[in-house]
PDB file of C-alpha atoms in Angstrom:
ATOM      1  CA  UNK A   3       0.045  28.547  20.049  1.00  0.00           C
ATOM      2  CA  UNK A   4       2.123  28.184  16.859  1.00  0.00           C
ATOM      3  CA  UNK A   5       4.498  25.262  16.701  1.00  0.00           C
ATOM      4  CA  UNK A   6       7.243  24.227  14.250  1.00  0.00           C
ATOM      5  CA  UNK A   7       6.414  21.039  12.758  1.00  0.00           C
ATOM      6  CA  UNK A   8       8.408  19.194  10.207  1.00  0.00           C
ATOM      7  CA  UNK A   9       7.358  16.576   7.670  1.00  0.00           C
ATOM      8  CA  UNK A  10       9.520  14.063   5.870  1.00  0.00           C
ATOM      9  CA  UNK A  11       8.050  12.940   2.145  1.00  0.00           C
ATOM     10  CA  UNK A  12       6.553  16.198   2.272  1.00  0.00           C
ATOM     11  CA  UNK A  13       5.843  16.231  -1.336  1.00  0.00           C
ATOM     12  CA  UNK A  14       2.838  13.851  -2.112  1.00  0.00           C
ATOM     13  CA  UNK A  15       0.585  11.474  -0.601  1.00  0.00           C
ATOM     14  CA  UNK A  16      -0.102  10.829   3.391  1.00  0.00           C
ATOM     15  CA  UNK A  17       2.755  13.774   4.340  1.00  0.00           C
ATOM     16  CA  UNK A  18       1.156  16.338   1.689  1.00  0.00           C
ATOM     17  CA  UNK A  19      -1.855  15.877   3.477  1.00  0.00           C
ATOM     18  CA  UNK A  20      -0.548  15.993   6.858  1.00  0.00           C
ATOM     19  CA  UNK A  21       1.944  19.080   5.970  1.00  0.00           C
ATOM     20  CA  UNK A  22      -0.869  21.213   4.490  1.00  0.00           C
ATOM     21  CA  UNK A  23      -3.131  19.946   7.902  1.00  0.00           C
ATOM     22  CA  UNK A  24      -0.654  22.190   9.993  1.00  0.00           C
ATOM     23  CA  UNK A  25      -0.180  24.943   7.908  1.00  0.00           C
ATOM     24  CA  UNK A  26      -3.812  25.792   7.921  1.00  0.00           C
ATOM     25  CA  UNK A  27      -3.732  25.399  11.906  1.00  0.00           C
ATOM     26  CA  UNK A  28      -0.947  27.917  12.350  1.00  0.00           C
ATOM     27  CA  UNK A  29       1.641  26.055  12.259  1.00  0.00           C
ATOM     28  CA  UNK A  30       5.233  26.630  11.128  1.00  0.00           C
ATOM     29  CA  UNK A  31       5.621  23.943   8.264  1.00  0.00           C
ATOM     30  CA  UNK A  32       8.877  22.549   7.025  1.00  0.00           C
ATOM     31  CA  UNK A  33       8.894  20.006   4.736  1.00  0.00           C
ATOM     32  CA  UNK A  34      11.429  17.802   2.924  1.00  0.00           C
ATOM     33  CA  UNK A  35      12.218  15.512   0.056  1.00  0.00           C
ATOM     34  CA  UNK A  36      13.955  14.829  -3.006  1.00  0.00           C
ATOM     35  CA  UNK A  37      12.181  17.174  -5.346  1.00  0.00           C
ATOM     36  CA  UNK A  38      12.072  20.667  -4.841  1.00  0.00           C
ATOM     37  CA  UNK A  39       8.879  20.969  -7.355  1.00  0.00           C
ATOM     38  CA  UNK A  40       7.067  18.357  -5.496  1.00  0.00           C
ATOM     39  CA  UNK A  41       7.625  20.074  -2.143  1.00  0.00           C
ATOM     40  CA  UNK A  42       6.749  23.757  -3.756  1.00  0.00           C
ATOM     41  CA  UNK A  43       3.503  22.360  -5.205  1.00  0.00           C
ATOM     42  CA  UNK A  44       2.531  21.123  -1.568  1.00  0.00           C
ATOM     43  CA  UNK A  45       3.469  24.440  -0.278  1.00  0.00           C
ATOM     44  CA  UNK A  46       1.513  26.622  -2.687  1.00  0.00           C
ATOM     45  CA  UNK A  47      -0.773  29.295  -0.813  1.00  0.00           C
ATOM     46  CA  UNK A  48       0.993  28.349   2.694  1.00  0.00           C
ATOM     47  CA  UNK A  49       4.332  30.027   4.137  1.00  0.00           C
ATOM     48  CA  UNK A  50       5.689  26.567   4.225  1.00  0.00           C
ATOM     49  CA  UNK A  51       9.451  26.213   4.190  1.00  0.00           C
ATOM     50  CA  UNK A  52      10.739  23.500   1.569  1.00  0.00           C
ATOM     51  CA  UNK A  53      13.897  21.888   2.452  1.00  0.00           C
ATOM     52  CA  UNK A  54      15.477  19.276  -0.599  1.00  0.00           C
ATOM     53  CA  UNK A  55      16.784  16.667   1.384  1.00  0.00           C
ATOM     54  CA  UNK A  56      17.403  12.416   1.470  1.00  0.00           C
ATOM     55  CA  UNK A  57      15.932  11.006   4.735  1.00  0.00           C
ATOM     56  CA  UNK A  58      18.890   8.789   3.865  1.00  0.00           C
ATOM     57  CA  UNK A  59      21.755  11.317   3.686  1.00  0.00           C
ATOM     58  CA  UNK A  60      22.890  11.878   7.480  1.00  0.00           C
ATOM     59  CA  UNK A  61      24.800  15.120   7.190  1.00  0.00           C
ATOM     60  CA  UNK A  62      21.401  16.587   5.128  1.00  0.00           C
ATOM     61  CA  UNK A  63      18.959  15.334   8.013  1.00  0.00           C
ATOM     62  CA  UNK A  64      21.641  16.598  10.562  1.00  0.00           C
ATOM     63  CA  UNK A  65      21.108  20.013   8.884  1.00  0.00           C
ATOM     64  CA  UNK A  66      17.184  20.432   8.583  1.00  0.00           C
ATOM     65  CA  UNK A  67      17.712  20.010  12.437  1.00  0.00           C
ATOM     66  CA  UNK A  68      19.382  23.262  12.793  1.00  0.00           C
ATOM     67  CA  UNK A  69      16.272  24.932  15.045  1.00  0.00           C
ATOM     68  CA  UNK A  70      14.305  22.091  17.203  1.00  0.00           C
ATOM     69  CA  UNK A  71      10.705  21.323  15.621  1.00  0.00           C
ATOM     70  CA  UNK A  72       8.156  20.883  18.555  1.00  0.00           C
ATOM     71  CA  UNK A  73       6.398  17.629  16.208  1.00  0.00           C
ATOM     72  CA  UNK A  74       7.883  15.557  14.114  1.00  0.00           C
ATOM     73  CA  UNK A  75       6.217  13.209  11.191  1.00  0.00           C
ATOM     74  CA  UNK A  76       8.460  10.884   9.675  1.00  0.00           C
ATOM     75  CA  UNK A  77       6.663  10.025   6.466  1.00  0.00           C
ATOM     76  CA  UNK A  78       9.294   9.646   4.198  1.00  0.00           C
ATOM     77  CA  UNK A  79       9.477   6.155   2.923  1.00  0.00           C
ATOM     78  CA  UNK A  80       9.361   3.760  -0.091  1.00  0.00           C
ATOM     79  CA  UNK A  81       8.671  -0.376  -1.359  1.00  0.00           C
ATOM     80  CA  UNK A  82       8.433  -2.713  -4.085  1.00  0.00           C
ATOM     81  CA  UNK A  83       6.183  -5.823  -4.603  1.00  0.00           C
ATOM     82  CA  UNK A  84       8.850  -8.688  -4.873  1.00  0.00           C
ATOM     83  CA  UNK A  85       8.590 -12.372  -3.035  1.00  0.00           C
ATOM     84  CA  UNK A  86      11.998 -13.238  -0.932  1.00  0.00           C
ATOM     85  CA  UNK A  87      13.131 -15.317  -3.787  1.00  0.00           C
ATOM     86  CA  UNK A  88      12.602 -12.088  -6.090  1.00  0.00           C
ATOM     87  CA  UNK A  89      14.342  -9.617  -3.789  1.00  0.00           C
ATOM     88  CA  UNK A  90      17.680  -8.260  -4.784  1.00  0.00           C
ATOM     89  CA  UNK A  91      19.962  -7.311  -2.194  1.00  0.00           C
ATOM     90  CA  UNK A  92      19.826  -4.030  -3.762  1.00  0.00           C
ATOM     91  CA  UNK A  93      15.990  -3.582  -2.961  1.00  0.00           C
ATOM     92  CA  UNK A  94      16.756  -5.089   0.457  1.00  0.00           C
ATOM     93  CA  UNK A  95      18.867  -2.472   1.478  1.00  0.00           C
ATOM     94  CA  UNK A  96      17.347   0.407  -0.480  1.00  0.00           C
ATOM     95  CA  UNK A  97      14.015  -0.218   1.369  1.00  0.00           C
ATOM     96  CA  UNK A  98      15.094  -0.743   5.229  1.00  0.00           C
ATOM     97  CA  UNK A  99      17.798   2.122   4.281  1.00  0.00           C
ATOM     98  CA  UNK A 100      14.858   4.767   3.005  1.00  0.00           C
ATOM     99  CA  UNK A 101      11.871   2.826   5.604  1.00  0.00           C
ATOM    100  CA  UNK A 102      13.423   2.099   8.757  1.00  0.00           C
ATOM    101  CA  UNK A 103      17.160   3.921   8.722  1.00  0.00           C
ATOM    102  CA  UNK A 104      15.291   7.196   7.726  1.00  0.00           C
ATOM    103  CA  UNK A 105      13.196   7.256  10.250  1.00  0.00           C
ATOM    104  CA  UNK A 106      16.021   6.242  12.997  1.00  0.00           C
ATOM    105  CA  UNK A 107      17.972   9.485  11.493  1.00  0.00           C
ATOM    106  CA  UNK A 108      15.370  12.095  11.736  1.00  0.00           C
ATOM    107  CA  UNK A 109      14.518  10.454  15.128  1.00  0.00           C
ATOM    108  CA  UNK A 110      18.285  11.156  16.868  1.00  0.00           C
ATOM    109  CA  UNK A 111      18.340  14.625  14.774  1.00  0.00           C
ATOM    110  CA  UNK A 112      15.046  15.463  16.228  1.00  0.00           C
ATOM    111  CA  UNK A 113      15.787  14.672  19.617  1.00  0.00           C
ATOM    112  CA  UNK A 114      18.685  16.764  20.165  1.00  0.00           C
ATOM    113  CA  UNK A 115      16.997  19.999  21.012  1.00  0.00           C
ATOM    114  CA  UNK A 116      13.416  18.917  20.592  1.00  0.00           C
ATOM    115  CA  UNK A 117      11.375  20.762  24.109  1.00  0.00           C
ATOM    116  CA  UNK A 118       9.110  19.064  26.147  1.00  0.00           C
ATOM    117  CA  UNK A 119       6.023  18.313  25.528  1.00  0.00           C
ATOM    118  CA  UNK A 120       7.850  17.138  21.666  1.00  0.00           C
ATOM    119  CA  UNK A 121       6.011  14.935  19.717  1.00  0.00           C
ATOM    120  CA  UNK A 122       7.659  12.038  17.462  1.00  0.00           C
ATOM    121  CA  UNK A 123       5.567  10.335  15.057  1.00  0.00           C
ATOM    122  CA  UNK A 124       6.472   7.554  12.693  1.00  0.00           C
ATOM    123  CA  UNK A 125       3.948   6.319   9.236  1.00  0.00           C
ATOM    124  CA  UNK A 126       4.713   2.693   9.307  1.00  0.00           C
ATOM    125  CA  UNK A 127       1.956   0.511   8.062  1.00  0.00           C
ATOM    126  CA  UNK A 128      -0.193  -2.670   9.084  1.00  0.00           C
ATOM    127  CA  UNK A 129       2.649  -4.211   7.331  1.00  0.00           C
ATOM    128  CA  UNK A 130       4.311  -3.583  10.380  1.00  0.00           C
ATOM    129  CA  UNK A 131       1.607  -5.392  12.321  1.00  0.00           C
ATOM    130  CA  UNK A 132       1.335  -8.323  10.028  1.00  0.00           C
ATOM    131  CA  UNK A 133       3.512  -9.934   7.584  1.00  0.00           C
ATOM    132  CA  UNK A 134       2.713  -9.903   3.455  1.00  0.00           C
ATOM    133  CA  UNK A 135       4.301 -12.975   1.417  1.00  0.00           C
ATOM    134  CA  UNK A 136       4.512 -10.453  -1.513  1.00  0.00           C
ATOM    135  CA  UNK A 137       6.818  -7.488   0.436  1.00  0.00           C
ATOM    136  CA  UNK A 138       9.178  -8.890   2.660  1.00  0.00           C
ATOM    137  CA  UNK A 139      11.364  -6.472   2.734  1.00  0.00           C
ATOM    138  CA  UNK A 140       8.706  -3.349   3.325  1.00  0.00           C
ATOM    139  CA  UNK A 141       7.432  -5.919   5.914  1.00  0.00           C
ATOM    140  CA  UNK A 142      10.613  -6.155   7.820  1.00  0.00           C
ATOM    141  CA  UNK A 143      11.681  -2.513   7.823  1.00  0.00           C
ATOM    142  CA  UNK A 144       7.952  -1.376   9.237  1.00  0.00           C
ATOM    143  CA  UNK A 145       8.185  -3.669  11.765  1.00  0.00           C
ATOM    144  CA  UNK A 146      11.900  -2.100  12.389  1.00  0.00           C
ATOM    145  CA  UNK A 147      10.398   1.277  12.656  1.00  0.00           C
ATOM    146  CA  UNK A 148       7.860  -0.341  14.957  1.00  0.00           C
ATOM    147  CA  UNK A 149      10.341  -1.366  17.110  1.00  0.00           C
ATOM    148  CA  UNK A 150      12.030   1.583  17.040  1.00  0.00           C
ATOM    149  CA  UNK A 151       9.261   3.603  18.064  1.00  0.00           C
ATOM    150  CA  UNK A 152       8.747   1.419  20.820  1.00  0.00           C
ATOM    151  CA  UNK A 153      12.052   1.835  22.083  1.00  0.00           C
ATOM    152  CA  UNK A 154      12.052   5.762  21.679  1.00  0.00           C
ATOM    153  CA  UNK A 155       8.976   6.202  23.568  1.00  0.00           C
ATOM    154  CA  UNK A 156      10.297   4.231  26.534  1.00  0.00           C
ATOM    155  CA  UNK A 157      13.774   6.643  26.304  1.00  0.00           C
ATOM    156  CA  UNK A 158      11.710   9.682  26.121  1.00  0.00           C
ATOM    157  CA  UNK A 159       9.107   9.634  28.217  1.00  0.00           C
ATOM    158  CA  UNK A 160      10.465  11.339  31.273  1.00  0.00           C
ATOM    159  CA  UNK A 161      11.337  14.398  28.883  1.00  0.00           C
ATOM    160  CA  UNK A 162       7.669  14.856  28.296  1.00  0.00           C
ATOM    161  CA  UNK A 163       7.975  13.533  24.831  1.00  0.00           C
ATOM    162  CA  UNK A 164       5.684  10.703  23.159  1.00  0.00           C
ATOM    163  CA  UNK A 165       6.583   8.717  20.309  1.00  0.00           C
ATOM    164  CA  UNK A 166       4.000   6.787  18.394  1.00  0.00           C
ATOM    165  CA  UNK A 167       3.646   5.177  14.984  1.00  0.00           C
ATOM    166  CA  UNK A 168       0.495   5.443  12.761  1.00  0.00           C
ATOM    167  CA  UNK A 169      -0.275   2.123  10.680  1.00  0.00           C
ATOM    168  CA  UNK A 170      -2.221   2.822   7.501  1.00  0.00           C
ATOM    169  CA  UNK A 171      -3.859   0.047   5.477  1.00  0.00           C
ATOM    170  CA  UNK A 172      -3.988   0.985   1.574  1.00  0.00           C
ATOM    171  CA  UNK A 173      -3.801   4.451   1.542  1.00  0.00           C
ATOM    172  CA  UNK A 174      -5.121   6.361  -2.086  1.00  0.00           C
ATOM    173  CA  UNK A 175      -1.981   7.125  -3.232  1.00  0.00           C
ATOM    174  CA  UNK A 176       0.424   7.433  -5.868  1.00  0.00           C
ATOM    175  CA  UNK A 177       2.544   4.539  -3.997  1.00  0.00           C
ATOM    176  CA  UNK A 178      -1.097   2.767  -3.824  1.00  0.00           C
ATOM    177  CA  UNK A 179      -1.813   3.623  -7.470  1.00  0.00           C
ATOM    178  CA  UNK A 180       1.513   2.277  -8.357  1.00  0.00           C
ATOM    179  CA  UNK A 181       0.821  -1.298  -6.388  1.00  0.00           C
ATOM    180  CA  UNK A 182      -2.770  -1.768  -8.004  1.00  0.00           C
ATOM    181  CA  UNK A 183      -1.159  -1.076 -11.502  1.00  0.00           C
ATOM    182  CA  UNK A 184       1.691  -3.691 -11.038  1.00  0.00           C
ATOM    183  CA  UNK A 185      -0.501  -6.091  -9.849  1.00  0.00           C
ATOM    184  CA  UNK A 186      -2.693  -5.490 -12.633  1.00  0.00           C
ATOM    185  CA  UNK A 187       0.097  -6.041 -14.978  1.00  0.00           C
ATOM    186  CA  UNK A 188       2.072  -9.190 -13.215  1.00  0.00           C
ATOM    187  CA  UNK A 189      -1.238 -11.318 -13.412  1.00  0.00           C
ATOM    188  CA  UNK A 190      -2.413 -10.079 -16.865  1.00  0.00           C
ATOM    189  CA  UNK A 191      -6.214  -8.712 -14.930  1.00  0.00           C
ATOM    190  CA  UNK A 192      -8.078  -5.642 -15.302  1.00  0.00           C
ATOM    191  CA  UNK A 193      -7.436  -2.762 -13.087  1.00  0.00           C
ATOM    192  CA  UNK A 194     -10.737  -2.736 -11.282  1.00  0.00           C
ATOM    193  CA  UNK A 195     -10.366  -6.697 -10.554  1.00  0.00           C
ATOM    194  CA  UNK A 196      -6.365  -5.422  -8.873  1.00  0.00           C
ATOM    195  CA  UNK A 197      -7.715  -2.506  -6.944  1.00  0.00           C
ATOM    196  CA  UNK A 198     -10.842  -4.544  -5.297  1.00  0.00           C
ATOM    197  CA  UNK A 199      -7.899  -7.738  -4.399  1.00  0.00           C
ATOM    198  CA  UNK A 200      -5.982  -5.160  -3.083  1.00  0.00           C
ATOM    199  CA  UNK A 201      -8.485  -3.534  -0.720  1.00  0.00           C
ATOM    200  CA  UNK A 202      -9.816  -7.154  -0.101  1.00  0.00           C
ATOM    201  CA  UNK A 203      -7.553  -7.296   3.312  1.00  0.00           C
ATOM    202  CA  UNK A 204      -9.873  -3.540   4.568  1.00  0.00           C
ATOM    203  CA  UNK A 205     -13.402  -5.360   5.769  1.00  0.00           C
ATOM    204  CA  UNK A 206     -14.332  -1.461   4.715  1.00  0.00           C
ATOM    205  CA  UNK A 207     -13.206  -2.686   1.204  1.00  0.00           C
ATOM    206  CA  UNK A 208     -11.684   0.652   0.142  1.00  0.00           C
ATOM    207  CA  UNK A 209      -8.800   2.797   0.085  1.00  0.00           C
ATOM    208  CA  UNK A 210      -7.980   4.801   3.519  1.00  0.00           C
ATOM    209  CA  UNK A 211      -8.076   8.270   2.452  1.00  0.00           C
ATOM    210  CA  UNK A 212      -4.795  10.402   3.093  1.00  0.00           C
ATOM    211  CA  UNK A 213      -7.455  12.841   5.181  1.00  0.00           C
ATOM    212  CA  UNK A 214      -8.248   9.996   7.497  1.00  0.00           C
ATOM    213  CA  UNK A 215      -4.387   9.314   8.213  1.00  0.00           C
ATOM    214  CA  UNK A 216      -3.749  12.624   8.695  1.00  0.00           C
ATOM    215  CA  UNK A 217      -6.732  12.985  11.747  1.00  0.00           C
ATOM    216  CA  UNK A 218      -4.806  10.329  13.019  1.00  0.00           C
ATOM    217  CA  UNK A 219      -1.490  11.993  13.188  1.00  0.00           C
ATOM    218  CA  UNK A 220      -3.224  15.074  14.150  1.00  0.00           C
ATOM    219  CA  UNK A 221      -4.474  13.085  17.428  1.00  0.00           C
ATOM    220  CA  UNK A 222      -0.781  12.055  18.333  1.00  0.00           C
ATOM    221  CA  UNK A 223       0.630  15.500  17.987  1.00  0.00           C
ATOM    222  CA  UNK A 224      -2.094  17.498  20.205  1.00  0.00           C
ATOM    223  CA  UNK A 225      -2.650  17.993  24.186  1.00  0.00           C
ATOM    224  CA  UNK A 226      -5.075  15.288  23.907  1.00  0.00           C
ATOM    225  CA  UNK A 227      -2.697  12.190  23.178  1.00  0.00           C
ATOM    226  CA  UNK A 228       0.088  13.046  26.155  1.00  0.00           C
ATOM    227  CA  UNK A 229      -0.305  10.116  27.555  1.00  0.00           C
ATOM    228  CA  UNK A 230      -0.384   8.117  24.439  1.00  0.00           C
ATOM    229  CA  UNK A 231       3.242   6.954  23.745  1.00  0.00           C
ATOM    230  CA  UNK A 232       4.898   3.688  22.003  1.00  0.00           C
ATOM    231  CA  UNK A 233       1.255   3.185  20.274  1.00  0.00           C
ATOM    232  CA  UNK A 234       0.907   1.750  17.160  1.00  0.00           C
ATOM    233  CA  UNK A 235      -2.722   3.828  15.721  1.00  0.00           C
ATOM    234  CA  UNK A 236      -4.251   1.210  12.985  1.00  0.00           C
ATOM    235  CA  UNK A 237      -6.025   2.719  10.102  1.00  0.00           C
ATOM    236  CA  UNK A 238      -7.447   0.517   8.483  1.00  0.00           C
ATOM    237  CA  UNK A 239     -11.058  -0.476   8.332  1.00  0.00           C
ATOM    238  CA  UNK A 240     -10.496  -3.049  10.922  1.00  0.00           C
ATOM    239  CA  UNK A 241      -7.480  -5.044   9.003  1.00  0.00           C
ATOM    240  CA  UNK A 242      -5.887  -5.825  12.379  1.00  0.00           C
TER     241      UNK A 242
END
């Protein structure tokens, strides 16, 4: 049976993946984000519905929400390499606001009208299983939506609704691409020496594929997985 499934960060990386996962199982897609073209691109050749909206911006959330969505994937998120000492207040806030207050927002839209049998899913990170000395503050706002998820399951669960996060390691992205190429940069190294320090943490010593994180999600959102709920799912190789 068809569902309505919505996807935050719908237009690139893990929540492309996911969002185009759905549509070719039947699913009613709606996906969001701050670039319409980005979001049209991952909708080509589907009958997705592209929605431009901040995870940030309340009122905008609030209005995706106007139908319920039987599964939820809050994807949306952001982070910058910077040590503590390097971290402005600005990035502080910018990443728990985009990371961890995102996520809390589409979470209380969701939940409104959501039916039983609803299924919340977060993409956190092992960062939110482990700390990082270079990103503090991505570290602290996936352990927030760790937390978070933890407390929404318990809250939910006698509606018939789970709530889980999935943990990626480094996932072969553009946000991936962009990490290997500043760290190739800040220490003055060739690309290929960044990517394989990088991946060092994976014992699989590669990049998770967005395809791998999305079998994951696809676990937490079917029949299979109702008793699964407040789980954090690591992908990654065996990095925790």
């Amino acid at each position: 049976m068809s569902r309505r499934v919505l996807v935050t960060g719908g237009g690139s990386g893990i929540g492309r993946d996911v969002a185009r996962h759905f549509a070719q199982a039947g699913d009613a897609v709606t996906i969001t984000g701050r670039r319409m073209a980005a979001l049209e691109e991952t909708a080509k050749g589907t009958h997705m519905t592209c929605v431009e909206a901040d995870v940030t911006d309340e009122a905008a959330i609030d209005a995706v929400f106007a139908a319920p969505f039987d599964v939820v994937v809050a994807n949306a998120g952001s982070g910058w390499p910077a040590k503590i000492t390097e971290t402005s207040l600005e990035m502080w806030e910018r990443t728990l606001r985009v990371n961890l207050t995102g996520v809390f927002l589409t979470f209380r839209a969701a939940l409104r009208d959501m039916p039983e049998g609803g299924r919340l899913i977060a993409i956190a990170s092992t960062a939110a299983l482990q700390g990082g000395a270079t990103i503090p503050a991505y570290a602290a706002s996936k352990h927030g939506v760790l937390g978070l998820v933890r407390s929404v399951a318990q809250d939910v669960a006698k509606r018939g609704i789970t709530c889980n996060a999935v943990c990626p390691g480094f996932v072969d992205t553009p946000m991936s691409e962009k990490a290997v190429d500043g760290l190739a940069a800040r220490l003055e190294i060739p690309r290929e020496k960044a990517l394989s320090m990088i991946v060092s943490g994976n014992p699989m010593a590669r990049m998770i594929s967005t395809g791998e994180v999305t079998s994951a999600v696809a676990f937490l959102a079917s029949a299979g997985a109702s008793m699964v709920n407040g789980h954090a799912l690591s992908v990654s190789g065996g990095e925790t």
